[in-house]
Amino acid sequence: MFQVFKKLDWFFKHYWKRYTFAIISLIMASAIGLIPPRLLGFAIDHIQFETLTAHLLTIIIVGYLVLIIVHYSISFLWDYTLFSGAVILERWTRTKLIDHFLRMTPTFYGKYKTGDLMARSTNDLKAIAQTAGFGVLTLVDSTTFMFMLIAMMGFTISWKLTLAALIPLPIMAIIMNKYGAAIHARFTEAQAAFGNLNNEVLESIRGIRVIRAFVQEKQDRNHFEAMTEDVYQKNIAVAKIDAMFEPTMKILVGLSYTIGLGYGTILVFQNVISLGDLVSFNVYLGMLIWPMFAVGELINVLQRGNASLDRVNETINYEADVQNPISPVAVSHVYSIDFHDVSFSYPGTKVNQLEHIQLQVKKGQTIGVVGKTGSGKTTLFKLLLRQYPGVKGKIMISDVDVENLTLEQIRSWIGYVPQDQIMFSKSVRENIQFGKSDATDEEIFRVMELAHFLTDIKQLPQGLDTKVGESGVTLSGGQKQRVALARAFIKDPEILILDDSLSAVDGKTESKIIEHLREERKNKTTFIAAHRLSAVTHADHIIVLEDGKIAEEGTHEELMKNNGWYKEQYEQQQLDDEEVIS
Ligand code: ADP
């Protein structure tokens, strides 16, 4: 259980000054808190023996007041330093976690679901932060403060009475230990169930249109209810143990009081201690309740913190399956891209999704990538983006194996526009500025013209400032694609990849965009994957993929002579277009 402090030692070492200060002031505050009960006993003894003068009473009362003020000030100091430490730890671990998320590849996101990751970044971080605040407080109070109290009772009043009143303590320690283990197990389960629930909510909200369209509301609701029930049951299981803490403590504390009062009275009658001593002793026993509680709370907080820290560390320690090279090669610009006999299968699949791909691209060329759905077009781009490990063969940029280039460098060259673009729930301007953070409105309008978005932006209620809603819900599919395109244009990348990014715009708009594209990207490399072959006819080279292999390749004219899938598909699409026009 105490391993959680060990696991967090990097944090405590970094903030050792803060924690030393907090702990020392906490101990000082506790020590000062020990004086008033003695003052009370002292006053009572003087009352009993009728030796209390007005002068003495004034001194006692003034002393009392001074102690209260000093105690208050020091308590403020430890409370502030200790609990702000917890907030710092929470911020620190959250930053670590988000940095980690940003470095992770699709394999990681395949393993962990979004809802679960959200649970880890919220609830679990809170539980960890508690260890650095409340955990440290209860640790100090249940050890140092308890010993100080016991020493005060033993040395200044009576060891016999103290030991007798403390008999229930070891029993309590044993029971608390048992509770602690149960809490750890149940809390871990409850947190995992919460993660699953989060995920369910996310999926239901994201998939609401499909759920409605397939009239699955009832099933979804039932399923959701079952999940909520699971979370409920698991949290109830935690609450049950939590609820047993306090009554158990109360019984044991009550027992201490009974012994203290009973045996204490006998000692007063035997003249071993004074009446003032007995009153002080009982006040001390009352003060002992908190450190005893603190033992329980300490176990509780540490077990939760430990369970959560394990969950968060499991995520943070997940090694990205694509790593930066140990000694990266610096390449100043992109003059070629080569795929040398590239084969690839996704982790966990047996068949190759790409086989023996051979492709040479020179700076300034436009490459068309076509083929049926599932033929491997996106996979080819993902490999260029280095999203997956385990590539057989070689992918080279400017004659350097991409494995020897840093991921940041590769990605800084590439502007990738996937079919399902990601829109952030910000304004259109901010969404486009993602490609270039300091882009001016003038530049934005220029790329919007290239992406054929100018007429649309005029229709949007607040123009560039229009908020697009979560995942761009207020925009149509075609509009989203064109905003994503503008975002890539403004980056003006060395390598632009349009991965079926024009699928939702009509043919006329598409041909206008392609025209702009040709003009704009004269000296830069562009990959275009498309279903509509009209989007690639102008390309310098076109590859046709079939089951991960290059089935045909050449220019549009060459492929048209081939009598293969390309020609057949092209002619079919021309016919379809004519039908639409007529
Ligand atoms: P395209 O872009 O041509 O439609 P993809 O490159 O997306 O095709 O997919 C090629 C093949 O790889 C398909 O059979 C698909 O099922 C498979 N595939 C795609 N992504 C994954 C993945 N993450 N894990 C396993 N298989 C995948």
PDB file of N, CA and C in Angstrom, residues 324-329 404-405:
ATOM      1  N   ASN A 324      10.991   6.940 -32.609  1.00  0.00           N
ATOM      2  CA  ASN A 324      11.964   7.752 -33.327  1.00  0.00           C
ATOM      3  C   ASN A 324      13.291   7.008 -33.383  1.00  0.00           C
ATOM      4  N   PRO A 325      14.085   7.187 -34.465  1.00  0.00           N
ATOM      5  CA  PRO A 325      15.371   6.496 -34.533  1.00  0.00           C
ATOM      6  C   PRO A 325      16.331   7.031 -33.466  1.00  0.00           C
ATOM      7  N   ILE A 326      17.287   6.182 -33.050  1.00  0.00           N
ATOM      8  CA  ILE A 326      18.225   6.624 -32.013  1.00  0.00           C
ATOM      9  C   ILE A 326      19.147   7.719 -32.554  1.00  0.00           C
ATOM     10  N   SER A 327      19.648   7.492 -33.780  1.00  0.00           N
ATOM     11  CA  SER A 327      20.444   8.579 -34.364  1.00  0.00           C
ATOM     12  C   SER A 327      19.825   8.966 -35.713  1.00  0.00           C
ATOM     13  N   PRO A 328      18.899   9.920 -35.667  1.00  0.00           N
ATOM     14  CA  PRO A 328      18.173  10.284 -36.885  1.00  0.00           C
ATOM     15  C   PRO A 328      19.067  10.970 -37.920  1.00  0.00           C
ATOM     16  N   VAL A 329      18.687  10.795 -39.183  1.00  0.00           N
ATOM     17  CA  VAL A 329      19.410  11.444 -40.271  1.00  0.00           C
ATOM     18  C   VAL A 329      18.646  12.725 -40.612  1.00  0.00           C
ATOM     19  N   ASN A 404      14.911   6.062 -40.462  1.00  0.00           N
ATOM     20  CA  ASN A 404      16.020   6.865 -39.934  1.00  0.00           C
ATOM     21  C   ASN A 404      15.675   8.349 -39.836  1.00  0.00           C
ATOM     22  N   LEU A 405      14.420   8.672 -40.123  1.00  0.00           N
ATOM     23  CA  LEU A 405      13.991  10.072 -40.014  1.00  0.00           C
ATOM     24  C   LEU A 405      13.111  10.214 -38.783  1.00  0.00           C
TER      25      LEU A 405
END
